[in-house]
Amino acid sequence: MKRVLKGSGIVVLGIVALCVGLNLNSLDDGIQYLQDMFAYVPVSAQPLDPKGRFGFCEQFATLRNAQRAQFIVNFLEARGIAFQRLPIYDTKFDNIFAPFARRGNESESHQAASFTFVQDMVWRTIQAFVPYTIFSAHYDKVYDDPDYQGASDNSAAVCMLLVAAEELNRARPPRPVAILFTGQEEVGLVGARAFYDYATENNLQVADVLNFDNIGRAGLAARASGERSGYVFTIPLWGEFVYDGRKFSPASAYRQPDARLMQQLQRVGPIKLYDRMVAQSDGTYWQERGWNAVNLTSDNIYYLDETWHTYGDRVELLEQDNFQRALELVLGYARQEQ
Ligand SMILES: [Zn+2]
């Protein structure tokens, strides 16, 4: 009897060791998740200052999808920032693309916000030779309803990038960068696909893409990207599974961000890498197509799980220092020598 117990004890220990061994990569992500779960408080430690530079996000979050696109256009036009509206197929929505590059001796006082014919020709020539760094965020929200704010998904990132656009327009970075607001992300990354098609047809070269989705609280994280979002772990002899907080399913293929890109980002500011907390966003589509893209989110995955696609995703929960961190990452990376 004793020998049987001892024997089964060894088998159980072996299975536990095998589980741990196979899940070494998932362990740190899981531990971080549990820490965030126990530390979670459903109030913001540092709410947005209504009079601060991100204060307009309170209003932006209440807008419906068509109004959001209009808000972005108005914001850029009011500051004389040139942009292009790129139709998303036959939907009534556009991607909004604002490229920045050093202007040389060109007058700073130009007022034309939409592209003139000459500007358009100049940009077409530049983009055929010099690859862009693109900072992107989707502006649509999953429920097109004023009561659903989608504060972290994805109002926060749009507001942060609007402030970044203002800064990049004021002090041009040394290399071509662009800000891209996509629509129709929530209905299957359709805006991302339309922009990829546009870039391919117009010979627009892309160096890398930092795609912001689900920011607004705590620090920043880069996520593995795949078709199925959630926490990936291995069951011995059975394979990889993904848990999205609601159900378990077999994991789809997922990709890690490029190691060199991660190094360059971490030179600008701290970014956690969640290699087993897979995210699906616009960056996923571009990564699959071979672009050097990364999906960046808040590093508090528990908070994101609690609010994701729920009416509880509200601006009161956002923290201003996360906006500031993301903004500094964008500006720091745009000004970094490659
Ligand atoms: Zn999103």
mmCIF file with all atom_site columns, N, CA and C in Angstrom, residues 205-264:
data_model
loop_
_atom_site.group_PDB
_atom_site.id
_atom_site.type_symbol
_atom_site.label_atom_id
_atom_site.label_alt_id
_atom_site.label_comp_id
_atom_site.label_asym_id
_atom_site.label_entity_id
_atom_site.label_seq_id
_atom_site.pdbx_PDB_ins_code
_atom_site.Cartn_x
_atom_site.Cartn_y
_atom_site.Cartn_z
_atom_site.occupancy
_atom_site.B_iso_or_equiv
_atom_site.pdbx_formal_charge
_atom_site.auth_seq_id
_atom_site.auth_comp_id
_atom_site.auth_asym_id
_atom_site.auth_atom_id
_atom_site.pdbx_PDB_model_num
ATOM 1   N N  . GLN A 1 205 ? 5.907   52.951 -47.832 1.00 0.00 ? 205 GLN A N  1
ATOM 2   C CA . GLN A 1 205 ? 6.800   52.038 -47.108 1.00 0.00 ? 205 GLN A CA 1
ATOM 3   C C  . GLN A 1 205 ? 6.600   52.199 -45.596 1.00 0.00 ? 205 GLN A C  1
ATOM 4   N N  . VAL A 1 206 ? 6.488   51.076 -44.912 1.00 0.00 ? 206 VAL A N  1
ATOM 5   C CA . VAL A 1 206 ? 6.250   51.111 -43.470 1.00 0.00 ? 206 VAL A CA 1
ATOM 6   C C  . VAL A 1 206 ? 7.430   50.467 -42.747 1.00 0.00 ? 206 VAL A C  1
ATOM 7   N N  . ALA A 1 207 ? 8.086   51.242 -41.874 1.00 0.00 ? 207 ALA A N  1
ATOM 8   C CA . ALA A 1 207 ? 9.212   50.699 -41.096 1.00 0.00 ? 207 ALA A CA 1
ATOM 9   C C  . ALA A 1 207 ? 8.681   49.893 -39.924 1.00 0.00 ? 207 ALA A C  1
ATOM 10  N N  . ASP A 1 208 ? 7.781   50.496 -39.164 1.00 0.00 ? 208 ASP A N  1
ATOM 11  C CA . ASP A 1 208 ? 7.183   49.808 -38.022 1.00 0.00 ? 208 ASP A CA 1
ATOM 12  C C  . ASP A 1 208 ? 5.885   50.502 -37.613 1.00 0.00 ? 208 ASP A C  1
ATOM 13  N N  . VAL A 1 209 ? 5.074   49.775 -36.864 1.00 0.00 ? 209 VAL A N  1
ATOM 14  C CA . VAL A 1 209 ? 3.804   50.331 -36.387 1.00 0.00 ? 209 VAL A CA 1
ATOM 15  C C  . VAL A 1 209 ? 3.653   50.064 -34.902 1.00 0.00 ? 209 VAL A C  1
ATOM 16  N N  . LEU A 1 210 ? 3.426   51.132 -34.140 1.00 0.00 ? 210 LEU A N  1
ATOM 17  C CA . LEU A 1 210 ? 3.079   50.985 -32.723 1.00 0.00 ? 210 LEU A CA 1
ATOM 18  C C  . LEU A 1 210 ? 1.569   51.196 -32.628 1.00 0.00 ? 210 LEU A C  1
ATOM 19  N N  . ASN A 1 211 ? 0.843   50.110 -32.396 1.00 0.00 ? 211 ASN A N  1
ATOM 20  C CA . ASN A 1 211 ? -0.613  50.185 -32.351 1.00 0.00 ? 211 ASN A CA 1
ATOM 21  C C  . ASN A 1 211 ? -1.096  50.200 -30.905 1.00 0.00 ? 211 ASN A C  1
ATOM 22  N N  . PHE A 1 212 ? -1.785  51.277 -30.538 1.00 0.00 ? 212 PHE A N  1
ATOM 23  C CA . PHE A 1 212 ? -2.267  51.416 -29.153 1.00 0.00 ? 212 PHE A CA 1
ATOM 24  C C  . PHE A 1 212 ? -3.735  51.015 -29.080 1.00 0.00 ? 212 PHE A C  1
ATOM 25  N N  . ASP A 1 213 ? -4.027  50.066 -28.214 1.00 0.00 ? 213 ASP A N  1
ATOM 26  C CA . ASP A 1 213 ? -5.407  49.613 -28.034 1.00 0.00 ? 213 ASP A CA 1
ATOM 27  C C  . ASP A 1 213 ? -5.545  49.172 -26.583 1.00 0.00 ? 213 ASP A C  1
ATOM 28  N N  . ASN A 1 214 ? -6.566  49.700 -25.899 1.00 0.00 ? 214 ASN A N  1
ATOM 29  C CA . ASN A 1 214 ? -6.764  49.349 -24.482 1.00 0.00 ? 214 ASN A CA 1
ATOM 30  C C  . ASN A 1 214 ? -5.676  49.909 -23.567 1.00 0.00 ? 214 ASN A C  1
ATOM 31  N N  . ILE A 1 215 ? -5.429  51.196 -23.656 1.00 0.00 ? 215 ILE A N  1
ATOM 32  C CA . ILE A 1 215 ? -4.534  51.816 -22.676 1.00 0.00 ? 215 ILE A CA 1
ATOM 33  C C  . ILE A 1 215 ? -5.398  52.610 -21.679 1.00 0.00 ? 215 ILE A C  1
ATOM 34  N N  . GLY A 1 216 ? -4.743  53.420 -20.836 1.00 0.00 ? 216 GLY A N  1
ATOM 35  C CA . GLY A 1 216 ? -5.509  54.321 -19.964 1.00 0.00 ? 216 GLY A CA 1
ATOM 36  C C  . GLY A 1 216 ? -5.338  54.087 -18.484 1.00 0.00 ? 216 GLY A C  1
ATOM 37  N N  . ARG A 1 217 ? -4.614  53.045 -18.112 1.00 0.00 ? 217 ARG A N  1
ATOM 38  C CA . ARG A 1 217 ? -4.402  52.811 -16.687 1.00 0.00 ? 217 ARG A CA 1
ATOM 39  C C  . ARG A 1 217 ? -3.065  52.087 -16.493 1.00 0.00 ? 217 ARG A C  1
ATOM 40  N N  . ALA A 1 218 ? -2.424  52.373 -15.359 1.00 0.00 ? 218 ALA A N  1
ATOM 41  C CA . ALA A 1 218 ? -1.163  51.710 -14.981 1.00 0.00 ? 218 ALA A CA 1
ATOM 42  C C  . ALA A 1 218 ? -0.071  51.948 -16.029 1.00 0.00 ? 218 ALA A C  1
ATOM 43  N N  . GLY A 1 219 ? 0.826   50.966 -16.203 1.00 0.00 ? 219 GLY A N  1
ATOM 44  C CA . GLY A 1 219 ? 1.942   51.139 -17.133 1.00 0.00 ? 219 GLY A CA 1
ATOM 45  C C  . GLY A 1 219 ? 1.582   50.661 -18.529 1.00 0.00 ? 219 GLY A C  1
ATOM 46  N N  . LEU A 1 220 ? 2.609   50.447 -19.362 1.00 0.00 ? 220 LEU A N  1
ATOM 47  C CA . LEU A 1 220 ? 2.384   49.999 -20.737 1.00 0.00 ? 220 LEU A CA 1
ATOM 48  C C  . LEU A 1 220 ? 2.950   48.599 -20.936 1.00 0.00 ? 220 LEU A C  1
ATOM 49  N N  . ALA A 1 221 ? 2.318   47.841 -21.807 1.00 0.00 ? 221 ALA A N  1
ATOM 50  C CA . ALA A 1 221 ? 2.797   46.495 -22.110 1.00 0.00 ? 221 ALA A CA 1
ATOM 51  C C  . ALA A 1 221 ? 2.730   46.240 -23.601 1.00 0.00 ? 221 ALA A C  1
ATOM 52  N N  . ALA A 1 222 ? 3.691   45.460 -24.098 1.00 0.00 ? 222 ALA A N  1
ATOM 53  C CA . ALA A 1 222 ? 3.619   44.918 -25.451 1.00 0.00 ? 222 ALA A CA 1
ATOM 54  C C  . ALA A 1 222 ? 3.054   43.520 -25.308 1.00 0.00 ? 222 ALA A C  1
ATOM 55  N N  . ARG A 1 223 ? 2.171   43.140 -26.243 1.00 0.00 ? 223 ARG A N  1
ATOM 56  C CA . ARG A 1 223 ? 1.505   41.840 -26.127 1.00 0.00 ? 223 ARG A CA 1
ATOM 57  C C  . ARG A 1 223 ? 1.831   40.974 -27.334 1.00 0.00 ? 223 ARG A C  1
ATOM 58  N N  . ALA A 1 224 ? 1.863   39.663 -27.076 1.00 0.00 ? 224 ALA A N  1
ATOM 59  C CA . ALA A 1 224 ? 1.870   38.737 -28.206 1.00 0.00 ? 224 ALA A CA 1
ATOM 60  C C  . ALA A 1 224 ? 0.591   38.991 -28.987 1.00 0.00 ? 224 ALA A C  1
ATOM 61  N N  . SER A 1 225 ? 0.592   38.698 -30.283 1.00 0.00 ? 225 SER A N  1
ATOM 62  C CA . SER A 1 225 ? -0.620  38.996 -31.045 1.00 0.00 ? 225 SER A CA 1
ATOM 63  C C  . SER A 1 225 ? -1.102  37.764 -31.796 1.00 0.00 ? 225 SER A C  1
ATOM 64  N N  . GLY A 1 226 ? -2.396  37.556 -31.751 1.00 0.00 ? 226 GLY A N  1
ATOM 65  C CA . GLY A 1 226 ? -2.983  36.386 -32.404 1.00 0.00 ? 226 GLY A CA 1
ATOM 66  C C  . GLY A 1 226 ? -4.460  36.586 -32.632 1.00 0.00 ? 226 GLY A C  1
ATOM 67  N N  . GLU A 1 227 ? -5.079  35.589 -33.283 1.00 0.00 ? 227 GLU A N  1
ATOM 68  C CA . GLU A 1 227 ? -6.494  35.716 -33.611 1.00 0.00 ? 227 GLU A CA 1
ATOM 69  C C  . GLU A 1 227 ? -7.381  35.561 -32.399 1.00 0.00 ? 227 GLU A C  1
ATOM 70  N N  . ARG A 1 228 ? -6.922  34.789 -31.417 1.00 0.00 ? 228 ARG A N  1
ATOM 71  C CA . ARG A 1 228 ? -7.730  34.598 -30.216 1.00 0.00 ? 228 ARG A CA 1
ATOM 72  C C  . ARG A 1 228 ? -7.055  35.267 -29.036 1.00 0.00 ? 228 ARG A C  1
ATOM 73  N N  . SER A 1 229 ? -7.733  36.256 -28.429 1.00 0.00 ? 229 SER A N  1
ATOM 74  C CA . SER A 1 229 ? -7.166  36.972 -27.285 1.00 0.00 ? 229 SER A CA 1
ATOM 75  C C  . SER A 1 229 ? -7.300  36.118 -26.028 1.00 0.00 ? 229 SER A C  1
ATOM 76  N N  . GLY A 1 230 ? -6.376  36.317 -25.101 1.00 0.00 ? 230 GLY A N  1
ATOM 77  C CA . GLY A 1 230 ? -6.483  35.654 -23.810 1.00 0.00 ? 230 GLY A CA 1
ATOM 78  C C  . GLY A 1 230 ? -5.149  35.140 -23.324 1.00 0.00 ? 230 GLY A C  1
ATOM 79  N N  . TYR A 1 231 ? -5.209  34.374 -22.253 1.00 0.00 ? 231 TYR A N  1
ATOM 80  C CA . TYR A 1 231 ? -4.026  33.863 -21.580 1.00 0.00 ? 231 TYR A CA 1
ATOM 81  C C  . TYR A 1 231 ? -3.714  32.470 -22.124 1.00 0.00 ? 231 TYR A C  1
ATOM 82  N N  . VAL A 1 232 ? -2.531  32.297 -22.659 1.00 0.00 ? 232 VAL A N  1
ATOM 83  C CA . VAL A 1 232 ? -2.162  31.023 -23.282 1.00 0.00 ? 232 VAL A CA 1
ATOM 84  C C  . VAL A 1 232 ? -1.343  30.173 -22.318 1.00 0.00 ? 232 VAL A C  1
ATOM 85  N N  . PHE A 1 233 ? -1.721  28.914 -22.176 1.00 0.00 ? 233 PHE A N  1
ATOM 86  C CA . PHE A 1 233 ? -0.962  27.983 -21.324 1.00 0.00 ? 233 PHE A CA 1
ATOM 87  C C  . PHE A 1 233 ? -1.016  26.598 -21.962 1.00 0.00 ? 233 PHE A C  1
ATOM 88  N N  . THR A 1 234 ? -0.140  25.711 -21.470 1.00 0.00 ? 234 THR A N  1
ATOM 89  C CA . THR A 1 234 ? -0.016  24.379 -22.069 1.00 0.00 ? 234 THR A CA 1
ATOM 90  C C  . THR A 1 234 ? -0.549  23.306 -21.125 1.00 0.00 ? 234 THR A C  1
ATOM 91  N N  . ILE A 1 235 ? -1.328  22.393 -21.637 1.00 0.00 ? 235 ILE A N  1
ATOM 92  C CA . ILE A 1 235 ? -1.708  21.197 -20.880 1.00 0.00 ? 235 ILE A CA 1
ATOM 93  C C  . ILE A 1 235 ? -0.900  20.042 -21.468 1.00 0.00 ? 235 ILE A C  1
ATOM 94  N N  . PRO A 1 236 ? -0.128  19.334 -20.600 1.00 0.00 ? 236 PRO A N  1
ATOM 95  C CA . PRO A 1 236 ? 0.761   18.284 -21.118 1.00 0.00 ? 236 PRO A CA 1
ATOM 96  C C  . PRO A 1 236 ? 0.003   17.293 -22.000 1.00 0.00 ? 236 PRO A C  1
ATOM 97  N N  . LEU A 1 237 ? 0.598   16.903 -23.091 1.00 0.00 ? 237 LEU A N  1
ATOM 98  C CA . LEU A 1 237 ? 0.087   15.940 -24.072 1.00 0.00 ? 237 LEU A CA 1
ATOM 99  C C  . LEU A 1 237 ? -1.159  16.413 -24.802 1.00 0.00 ? 237 LEU A C  1
ATOM 100 N N  . TRP A 1 238 ? -1.631  17.599 -24.509 1.00 0.00 ? 238 TRP A N  1
ATOM 101 C CA . TRP A 1 238 ? -2.902  18.040 -25.058 1.00 0.00 ? 238 TRP A CA 1
ATOM 102 C C  . TRP A 1 238 ? -2.738  19.290 -25.921 1.00 0.00 ? 238 TRP A C  1
ATOM 103 N N  . GLY A 1 239 ? -1.742  20.102 -25.564 1.00 0.00 ? 239 GLY A N  1
ATOM 104 C CA . GLY A 1 239 ? -1.472  21.268 -26.407 1.00 0.00 ? 239 GLY A CA 1
ATOM 105 C C  . GLY A 1 239 ? -1.741  22.594 -25.714 1.00 0.00 ? 239 GLY A C  1
ATOM 106 N N  . GLU A 1 240 ? -1.720  23.653 -26.522 1.00 0.00 ? 240 GLU A N  1
ATOM 107 C CA . GLU A 1 240 ? -1.875  25.004 -25.982 1.00 0.00 ? 240 GLU A CA 1
ATOM 108 C C  . GLU A 1 240 ? -3.341  25.432 -25.989 1.00 0.00 ? 240 GLU A C  1
ATOM 109 N N  . PHE A 1 241 ? -3.724  26.067 -24.879 1.00 0.00 ? 241 PHE A N  1
ATOM 110 C CA . PHE A 1 241 ? -5.093  26.563 -24.759 1.00 0.00 ? 241 PHE A CA 1
ATOM 111 C C  . PHE A 1 241 ? -5.066  28.044 -24.426 1.00 0.00 ? 241 PHE A C  1
ATOM 112 N N  . VAL A 1 242 ? -6.198  28.696 -24.681 1.00 0.00 ? 242 VAL A N  1
ATOM 113 C CA . VAL A 1 242 ? -6.278  30.118 -24.367 1.00 0.00 ? 242 VAL A CA 1
ATOM 114 C C  . VAL A 1 242 ? -7.544  30.361 -23.542 1.00 0.00 ? 242 VAL A C  1
ATOM 115 N N  . TYR A 1 243 ? -7.389  31.156 -22.483 1.00 0.00 ? 243 TYR A N  1
ATOM 116 C CA . TYR A 1 243 ? -8.517  31.511 -21.627 1.00 0.00 ? 243 TYR A CA 1
ATOM 117 C C  . TYR A 1 243 ? -8.715  33.017 -21.694 1.00 0.00 ? 243 TYR A C  1
ATOM 118 N N  . ASP A 1 244 ? -9.896  33.450 -22.123 1.00 0.00 ? 244 ASP A N  1
ATOM 119 C CA . ASP A 1 244 ? -10.100 34.895 -22.308 1.00 0.00 ? 244 ASP A CA 1
ATOM 120 C C  . ASP A 1 244 ? -10.881 35.526 -21.156 1.00 0.00 ? 244 ASP A C  1
ATOM 121 N N  . GLY A 1 245 ? -10.957 34.813 -20.019 1.00 0.00 ? 245 GLY A N  1
ATOM 122 C CA . GLY A 1 245 ? -11.695 35.336 -18.876 1.00 0.00 ? 245 GLY A CA 1
ATOM 123 C C  . GLY A 1 245 ? -13.140 34.877 -18.893 1.00 0.00 ? 245 GLY A C  1
ATOM 124 N N  . ARG A 1 246 ? -13.572 34.345 -20.047 1.00 0.00 ? 246 ARG A N  1
ATOM 125 C CA . ARG A 1 246 ? -14.949 33.867 -20.152 1.00 0.00 ? 246 ARG A CA 1
ATOM 126 C C  . ARG A 1 246 ? -15.006 32.404 -20.580 1.00 0.00 ? 246 ARG A C  1
ATOM 127 N N  . LYS A 1 247 ? -14.137 32.037 -21.527 1.00 0.00 ? 247 LYS A N  1
ATOM 128 C CA . LYS A 1 247 ? -14.135 30.619 -21.916 1.00 0.00 ? 247 LYS A CA 1
ATOM 129 C C  . LYS A 1 247 ? -12.737 30.128 -22.340 1.00 0.00 ? 247 LYS A C  1
ATOM 130 N N  . PHE A 1 248 ? -12.580 28.792 -22.301 1.00 0.00 ? 248 PHE A N  1
ATOM 131 C CA . PHE A 1 248 ? -11.335 28.148 -22.751 1.00 0.00 ? 248 PHE A CA 1
ATOM 132 C C  . PHE A 1 248 ? -11.487 27.732 -24.210 1.00 0.00 ? 248 PHE A C  1
ATOM 133 N N  . SER A 1 249 ? -10.471 27.909 -25.004 1.00 0.00 ? 249 SER A N  1
ATOM 134 C CA . SER A 1 249 ? -10.480 27.321 -26.353 1.00 0.00 ? 249 SER A CA 1
ATOM 135 C C  . SER A 1 249 ? -9.050  26.952 -26.744 1.00 0.00 ? 249 SER A C  1
ATOM 136 N N  . PRO A 1 250 ? -8.903  26.091 -27.773 1.00 0.00 ? 250 PRO A N  1
ATOM 137 C CA . PRO A 1 250 ? -7.548  25.796 -28.262 1.00 0.00 ? 250 PRO A CA 1
ATOM 138 C C  . PRO A 1 250 ? -6.910  27.090 -28.752 1.00 0.00 ? 250 PRO A C  1
ATOM 139 N N  . ALA A 1 251 ? -5.635  27.304 -28.415 1.00 0.00 ? 251 ALA A N  1
ATOM 140 C CA . ALA A 1 251 ? -4.969  28.554 -28.808 1.00 0.00 ? 251 ALA A CA 1
ATOM 141 C C  . ALA A 1 251 ? -4.764  28.586 -30.311 1.00 0.00 ? 251 ALA A C  1
ATOM 142 N N  . SER A 1 252 ? -4.953  29.765 -30.911 1.00 0.00 ? 252 SER A N  1
ATOM 143 C CA . SER A 1 252 ? -4.601  29.938 -32.323 1.00 0.00 ? 252 SER A CA 1
ATOM 144 C C  . SER A 1 252 ? -3.115  30.282 -32.368 1.00 0.00 ? 252 SER A C  1
ATOM 145 N N  . ALA A 1 253 ? -2.553  30.314 -33.570 1.00 0.00 ? 253 ALA A N  1
ATOM 146 C CA . ALA A 1 253 ? -1.144  30.709 -33.690 1.00 0.00 ? 253 ALA A CA 1
ATOM 147 C C  . ALA A 1 253 ? -0.995  32.144 -33.201 1.00 0.00 ? 253 ALA A C  1
ATOM 148 N N  . TYR A 1 254 ? 0.092   32.464 -32.529 1.00 0.00 ? 254 TYR A N  1
ATOM 149 C CA . TYR A 1 254 ? 0.313   33.834 -32.087 1.00 0.00 ? 254 TYR A CA 1
ATOM 150 C C  . TYR A 1 254 ? 1.774   34.197 -32.286 1.00 0.00 ? 254 TYR A C  1
ATOM 151 N N  . ARG A 1 255 ? 2.027   35.506 -32.388 1.00 0.00 ? 255 ARG A N  1
ATOM 152 C CA . ARG A 1 255 ? 3.377   35.991 -32.684 1.00 0.00 ? 255 ARG A CA 1
ATOM 153 C C  . ARG A 1 255 ? 3.851   36.936 -31.606 1.00 0.00 ? 255 ARG A C  1
ATOM 154 N N  . GLN A 1 256 ? 5.170   36.939 -31.381 1.00 0.00 ? 256 GLN A N  1
ATOM 155 C CA . GLN A 1 256 ? 5.776   37.899 -30.450 1.00 0.00 ? 256 GLN A CA 1
ATOM 156 C C  . GLN A 1 256 ? 6.216   39.127 -31.249 1.00 0.00 ? 256 GLN A C  1
ATOM 157 N N  . PRO A 1 257 ? 6.261   40.287 -30.572 1.00 0.00 ? 257 PRO A N  1
ATOM 158 C CA . PRO A 1 257 ? 6.801   41.453 -31.270 1.00 0.00 ? 257 PRO A CA 1
ATOM 159 C C  . PRO A 1 257 ? 8.282   41.254 -31.570 1.00 0.00 ? 257 PRO A C  1
ATOM 160 N N  . ASP A 1 258 ? 8.761   41.939 -32.577 1.00 0.00 ? 258 ASP A N  1
ATOM 161 C CA . ASP A 1 258 ? 10.158  41.864 -32.992 1.00 0.00 ? 258 ASP A CA 1
ATOM 162 C C  . ASP A 1 258 ? 11.076  42.268 -31.837 1.00 0.00 ? 258 ASP A C  1
ATOM 163 N N  . ALA A 1 259 ? 12.121  41.462 -31.585 1.00 0.00 ? 259 ALA A N  1
ATOM 164 C CA . ALA A 1 259 ? 12.993  41.691 -30.420 1.00 0.00 ? 259 ALA A CA 1
ATOM 165 C C  . ALA A 1 259 ? 13.724  43.032 -30.516 1.00 0.00 ? 259 ALA A C  1
ATOM 166 N N  . ARG A 1 260 ? 14.138  43.410 -31.714 1.00 0.00 ? 260 ARG A N  1
ATOM 167 C CA . ARG A 1 260 ? 14.869  44.664 -31.862 1.00 0.00 ? 260 ARG A CA 1
ATOM 168 C C  . ARG A 1 260 ? 13.937  45.861 -31.619 1.00 0.00 ? 260 ARG A C  1
ATOM 169 N N  . LEU A 1 261 ? 12.715  45.743 -32.105 1.00 0.00 ? 261 LEU A N  1
ATOM 170 C CA . LEU A 1 261 ? 11.735  46.805 -31.877 1.00 0.00 ? 261 LEU A CA 1
ATOM 171 C C  . LEU A 1 261 ? 11.494  46.974 -30.371 1.00 0.00 ? 261 LEU A C  1
ATOM 172 N N  . MET A 1 262 ? 11.379  45.846 -29.669 1.00 0.00 ? 262 MET A N  1
ATOM 173 C CA . MET A 1 262 ? 11.180  45.901 -28.216 1.00 0.00 ? 262 MET A CA 1
ATOM 174 C C  . MET A 1 262 ? 12.336  46.611 -27.522 1.00 0.00 ? 262 MET A C  1
ATOM 175 N N  . GLN A 1 263 ? 13.557  46.289 -27.957 1.00 0.00 ? 263 GLN A N  1
ATOM 176 C CA . GLN A 1 263 ? 14.737  46.940 -27.368 1.00 0.00 ? 263 GLN A CA 1
ATOM 177 C C  . GLN A 1 263 ? 14.696  48.447 -27.575 1.00 0.00 ? 263 GLN A C  1
ATOM 178 N N  . GLN A 1 264 ? 14.338  48.836 -28.802 1.00 0.00 ? 264 GLN A N  1
ATOM 179 C CA . GLN A 1 264 ? 14.291  50.280 -29.111 1.00 0.00 ? 264 GLN A CA 1
ATOM 180 C C  . GLN A 1 264 ? 13.230  50.981 -28.271 1.00 0.00 ? 264 GLN A C  1
#
